[in-house]
Short mmCIF file of C-alpha atoms in Angstrom, two decimals:
data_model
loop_
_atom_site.label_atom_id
_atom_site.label_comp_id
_atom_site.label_asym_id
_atom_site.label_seq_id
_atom_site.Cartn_x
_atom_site.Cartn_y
_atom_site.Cartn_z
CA UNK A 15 208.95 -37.21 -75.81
CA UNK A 16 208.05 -39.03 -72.48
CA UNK A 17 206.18 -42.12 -72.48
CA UNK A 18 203.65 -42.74 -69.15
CA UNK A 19 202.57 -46.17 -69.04
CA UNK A 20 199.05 -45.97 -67.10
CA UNK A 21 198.75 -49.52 -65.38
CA UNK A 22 195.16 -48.82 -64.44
CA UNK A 23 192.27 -50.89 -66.08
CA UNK A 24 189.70 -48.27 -64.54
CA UNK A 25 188.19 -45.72 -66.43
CA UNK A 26 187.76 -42.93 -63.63
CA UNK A 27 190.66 -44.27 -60.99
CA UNK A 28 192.78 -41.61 -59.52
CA UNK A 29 195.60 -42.88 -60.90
CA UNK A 30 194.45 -42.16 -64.73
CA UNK A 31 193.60 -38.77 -63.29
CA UNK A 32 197.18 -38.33 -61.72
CA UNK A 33 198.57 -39.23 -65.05
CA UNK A 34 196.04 -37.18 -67.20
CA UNK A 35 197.50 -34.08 -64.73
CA UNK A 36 201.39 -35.17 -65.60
CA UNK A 37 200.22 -35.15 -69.62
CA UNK A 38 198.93 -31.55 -68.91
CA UNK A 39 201.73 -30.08 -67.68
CA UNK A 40 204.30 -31.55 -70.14
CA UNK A 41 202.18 -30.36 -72.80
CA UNK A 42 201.70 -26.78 -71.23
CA UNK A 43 205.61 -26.55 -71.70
CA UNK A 44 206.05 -27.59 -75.06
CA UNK A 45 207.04 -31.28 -74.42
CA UNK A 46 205.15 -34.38 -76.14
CA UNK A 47 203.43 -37.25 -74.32
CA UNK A 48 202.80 -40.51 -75.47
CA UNK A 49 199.94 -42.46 -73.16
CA UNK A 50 200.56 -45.97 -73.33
CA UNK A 51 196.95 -47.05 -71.69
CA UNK A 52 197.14 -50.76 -70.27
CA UNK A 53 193.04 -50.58 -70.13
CA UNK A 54 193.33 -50.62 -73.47
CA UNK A 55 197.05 -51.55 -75.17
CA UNK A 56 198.73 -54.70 -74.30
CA UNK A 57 196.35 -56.41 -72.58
CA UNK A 58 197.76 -59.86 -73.26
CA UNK A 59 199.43 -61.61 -71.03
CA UNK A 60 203.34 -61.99 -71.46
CA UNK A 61 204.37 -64.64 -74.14
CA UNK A 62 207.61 -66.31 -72.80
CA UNK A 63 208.64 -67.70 -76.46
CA UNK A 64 208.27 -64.32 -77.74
CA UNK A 65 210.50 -62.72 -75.30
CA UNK A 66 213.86 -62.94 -77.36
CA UNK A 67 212.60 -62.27 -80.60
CA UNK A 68 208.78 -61.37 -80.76
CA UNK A 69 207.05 -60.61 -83.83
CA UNK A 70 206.82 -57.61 -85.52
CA UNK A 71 203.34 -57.04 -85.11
CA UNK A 72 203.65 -58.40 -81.29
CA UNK A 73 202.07 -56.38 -78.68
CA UNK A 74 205.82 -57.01 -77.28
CA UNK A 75 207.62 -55.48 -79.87
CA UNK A 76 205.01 -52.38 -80.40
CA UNK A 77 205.88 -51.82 -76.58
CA UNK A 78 209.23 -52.03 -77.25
CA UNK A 79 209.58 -49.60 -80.15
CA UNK A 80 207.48 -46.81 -78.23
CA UNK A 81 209.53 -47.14 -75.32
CA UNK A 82 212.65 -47.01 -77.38
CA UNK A 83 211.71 -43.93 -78.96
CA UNK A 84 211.31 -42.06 -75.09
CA UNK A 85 213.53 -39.52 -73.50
CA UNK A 86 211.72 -40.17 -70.28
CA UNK A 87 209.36 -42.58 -69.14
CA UNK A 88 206.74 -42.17 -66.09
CA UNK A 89 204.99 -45.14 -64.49
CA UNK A 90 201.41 -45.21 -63.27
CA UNK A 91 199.87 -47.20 -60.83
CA UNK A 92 197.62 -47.93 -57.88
CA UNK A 93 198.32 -50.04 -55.20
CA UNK A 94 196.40 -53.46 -55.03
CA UNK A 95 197.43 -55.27 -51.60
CA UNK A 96 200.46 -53.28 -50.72
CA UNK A 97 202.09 -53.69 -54.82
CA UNK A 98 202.07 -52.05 -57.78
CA UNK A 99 199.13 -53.54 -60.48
CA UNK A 100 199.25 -57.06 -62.43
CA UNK A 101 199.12 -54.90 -65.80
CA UNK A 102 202.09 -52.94 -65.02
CA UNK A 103 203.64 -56.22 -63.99
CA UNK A 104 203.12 -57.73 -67.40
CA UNK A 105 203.88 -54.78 -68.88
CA UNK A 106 206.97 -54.32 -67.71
CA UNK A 107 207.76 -58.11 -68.74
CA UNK A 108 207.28 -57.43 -72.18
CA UNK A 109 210.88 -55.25 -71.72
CA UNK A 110 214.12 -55.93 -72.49
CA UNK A 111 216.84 -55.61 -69.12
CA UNK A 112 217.96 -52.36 -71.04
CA UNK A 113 214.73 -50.81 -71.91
CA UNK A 114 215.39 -47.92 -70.13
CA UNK A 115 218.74 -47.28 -70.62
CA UNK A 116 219.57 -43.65 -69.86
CA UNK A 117 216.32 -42.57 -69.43
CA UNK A 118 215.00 -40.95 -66.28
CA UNK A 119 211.83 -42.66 -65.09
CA UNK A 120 209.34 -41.15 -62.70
CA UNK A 121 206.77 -42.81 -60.62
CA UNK A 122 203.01 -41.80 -60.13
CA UNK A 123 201.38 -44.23 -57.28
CA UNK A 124 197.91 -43.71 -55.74
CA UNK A 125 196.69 -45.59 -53.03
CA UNK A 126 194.52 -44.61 -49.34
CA UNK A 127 198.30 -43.14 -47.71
CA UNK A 128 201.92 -42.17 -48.26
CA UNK A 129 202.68 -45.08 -46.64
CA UNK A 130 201.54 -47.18 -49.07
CA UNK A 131 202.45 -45.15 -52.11
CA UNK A 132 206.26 -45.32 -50.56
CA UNK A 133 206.23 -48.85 -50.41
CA UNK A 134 204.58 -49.50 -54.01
CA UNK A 135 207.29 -46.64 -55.01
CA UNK A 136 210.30 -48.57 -53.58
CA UNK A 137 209.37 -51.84 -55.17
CA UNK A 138 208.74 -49.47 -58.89
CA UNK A 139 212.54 -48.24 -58.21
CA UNK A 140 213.63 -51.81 -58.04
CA UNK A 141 212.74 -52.62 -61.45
CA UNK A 142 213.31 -49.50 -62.71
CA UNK A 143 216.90 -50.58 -62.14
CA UNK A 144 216.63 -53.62 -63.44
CA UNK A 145 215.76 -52.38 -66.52
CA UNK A 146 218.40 -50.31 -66.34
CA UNK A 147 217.14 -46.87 -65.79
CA UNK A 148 217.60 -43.69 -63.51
CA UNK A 149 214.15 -43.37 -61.33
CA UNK A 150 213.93 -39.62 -60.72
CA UNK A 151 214.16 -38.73 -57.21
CA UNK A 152 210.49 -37.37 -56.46
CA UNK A 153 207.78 -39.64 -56.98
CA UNK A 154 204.53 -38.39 -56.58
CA UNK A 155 202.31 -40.46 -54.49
CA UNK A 156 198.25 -39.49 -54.19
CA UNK A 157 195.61 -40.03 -52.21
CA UNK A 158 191.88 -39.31 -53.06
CA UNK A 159 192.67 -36.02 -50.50
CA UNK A 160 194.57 -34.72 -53.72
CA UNK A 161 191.70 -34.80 -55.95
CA UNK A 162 188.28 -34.14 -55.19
CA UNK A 163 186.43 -33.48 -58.22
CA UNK A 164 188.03 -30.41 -60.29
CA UNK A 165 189.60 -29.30 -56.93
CA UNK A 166 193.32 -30.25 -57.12
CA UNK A 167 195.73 -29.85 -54.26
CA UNK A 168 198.41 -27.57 -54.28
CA UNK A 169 200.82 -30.28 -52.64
CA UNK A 170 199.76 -32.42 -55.62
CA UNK A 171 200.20 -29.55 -58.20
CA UNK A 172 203.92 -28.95 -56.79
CA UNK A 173 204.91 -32.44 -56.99
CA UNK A 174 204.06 -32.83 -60.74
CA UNK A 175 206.18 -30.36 -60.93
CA UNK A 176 208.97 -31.17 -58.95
CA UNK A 177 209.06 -34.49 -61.20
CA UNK A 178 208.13 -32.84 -64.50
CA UNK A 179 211.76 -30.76 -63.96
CA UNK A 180 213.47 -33.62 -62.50
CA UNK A 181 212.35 -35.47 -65.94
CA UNK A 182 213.20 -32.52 -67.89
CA UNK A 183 216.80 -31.79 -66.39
CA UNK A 184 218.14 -35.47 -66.72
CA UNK A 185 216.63 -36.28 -69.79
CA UNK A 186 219.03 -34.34 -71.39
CA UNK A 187 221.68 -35.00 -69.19
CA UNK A 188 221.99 -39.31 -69.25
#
């Protein structure tokens, strides 16, 4: 299974769309795909005092144990002033430094250019490190150019699944 955490609070950004597209083409080949939606999950902001040992019914350790049960993990965001979003931030805080521990993680970033979906994309790799995983080497970055409407781009279409194989090779390799 391969968890995407979607750290968009909008209901029609092109980031839930990008991710919505990822979902799709796992599940065309077979493989599950567990949404964790940050619009709607974990909305709370990071508890500190929970951090070593958080409740069982903590949004922290519900985050944990979904994560934990991932061969992959793909993170979702747009860019808001040249970083990734606040909600993937706190997100991400909720996680222990070996939450991703062998697992391949890829990155979905939308924003108006590559340029900025490279730089949000860098600073995702970072803490993908941190937390101890393997970022997979393509990371899709989008513009509103690769969506318009129902009218995907091919360039979009072959980066899903550049990252979709890349997700599927070392997720049974690490």
């Amino acid at each position: 299974m391969i968890v995407g955490i979607l750290g968009s609070k909008s209901s029609d950004s092109l980031t839930r769309k990008g991710m919505l597209k990822i979902k799709e083409s796992l599940e065309a080949i077979g493989i599950e795909f567990d949404l964790i939606d940050l619009k709607s999950e974990y909305v709370e902001i990071h508890d500190i005092d929970d951090y070593e040992n958080p409740p069982v019914s903590s949004q922290t350790m519900k985050l944990r144990n979904r994560i934990s049960r991932a061969k992959g993990v793909i993170l979702g965001s747009p860019v808001y002033h040249g970083s990734f979003s606040g909600v993937l931030k706190n997100s991400l805080d909720h996680l222990t430094n070996n939450a991703f521990l062998n697992l391949p993680v890829g990155i979905l970033v939308a924003g108006g250019s590559t340029y900025s979906t490279s730089v949000v994309c860098d600073q995702l790799r970072t803490i993908i490190r941190a937390l101890s995983g393997w970022s997979a080497p393509t990371h899709i970055g989008i513009s509103y150019g690769d969506i318009l409407g129902e009218i995907i781009s091919e360039q979009f279409l072959t980066r899903i699944n550049e990252m979709v194989n890349e997700m599927i090779f070392f997720s049974n390799r690490l």
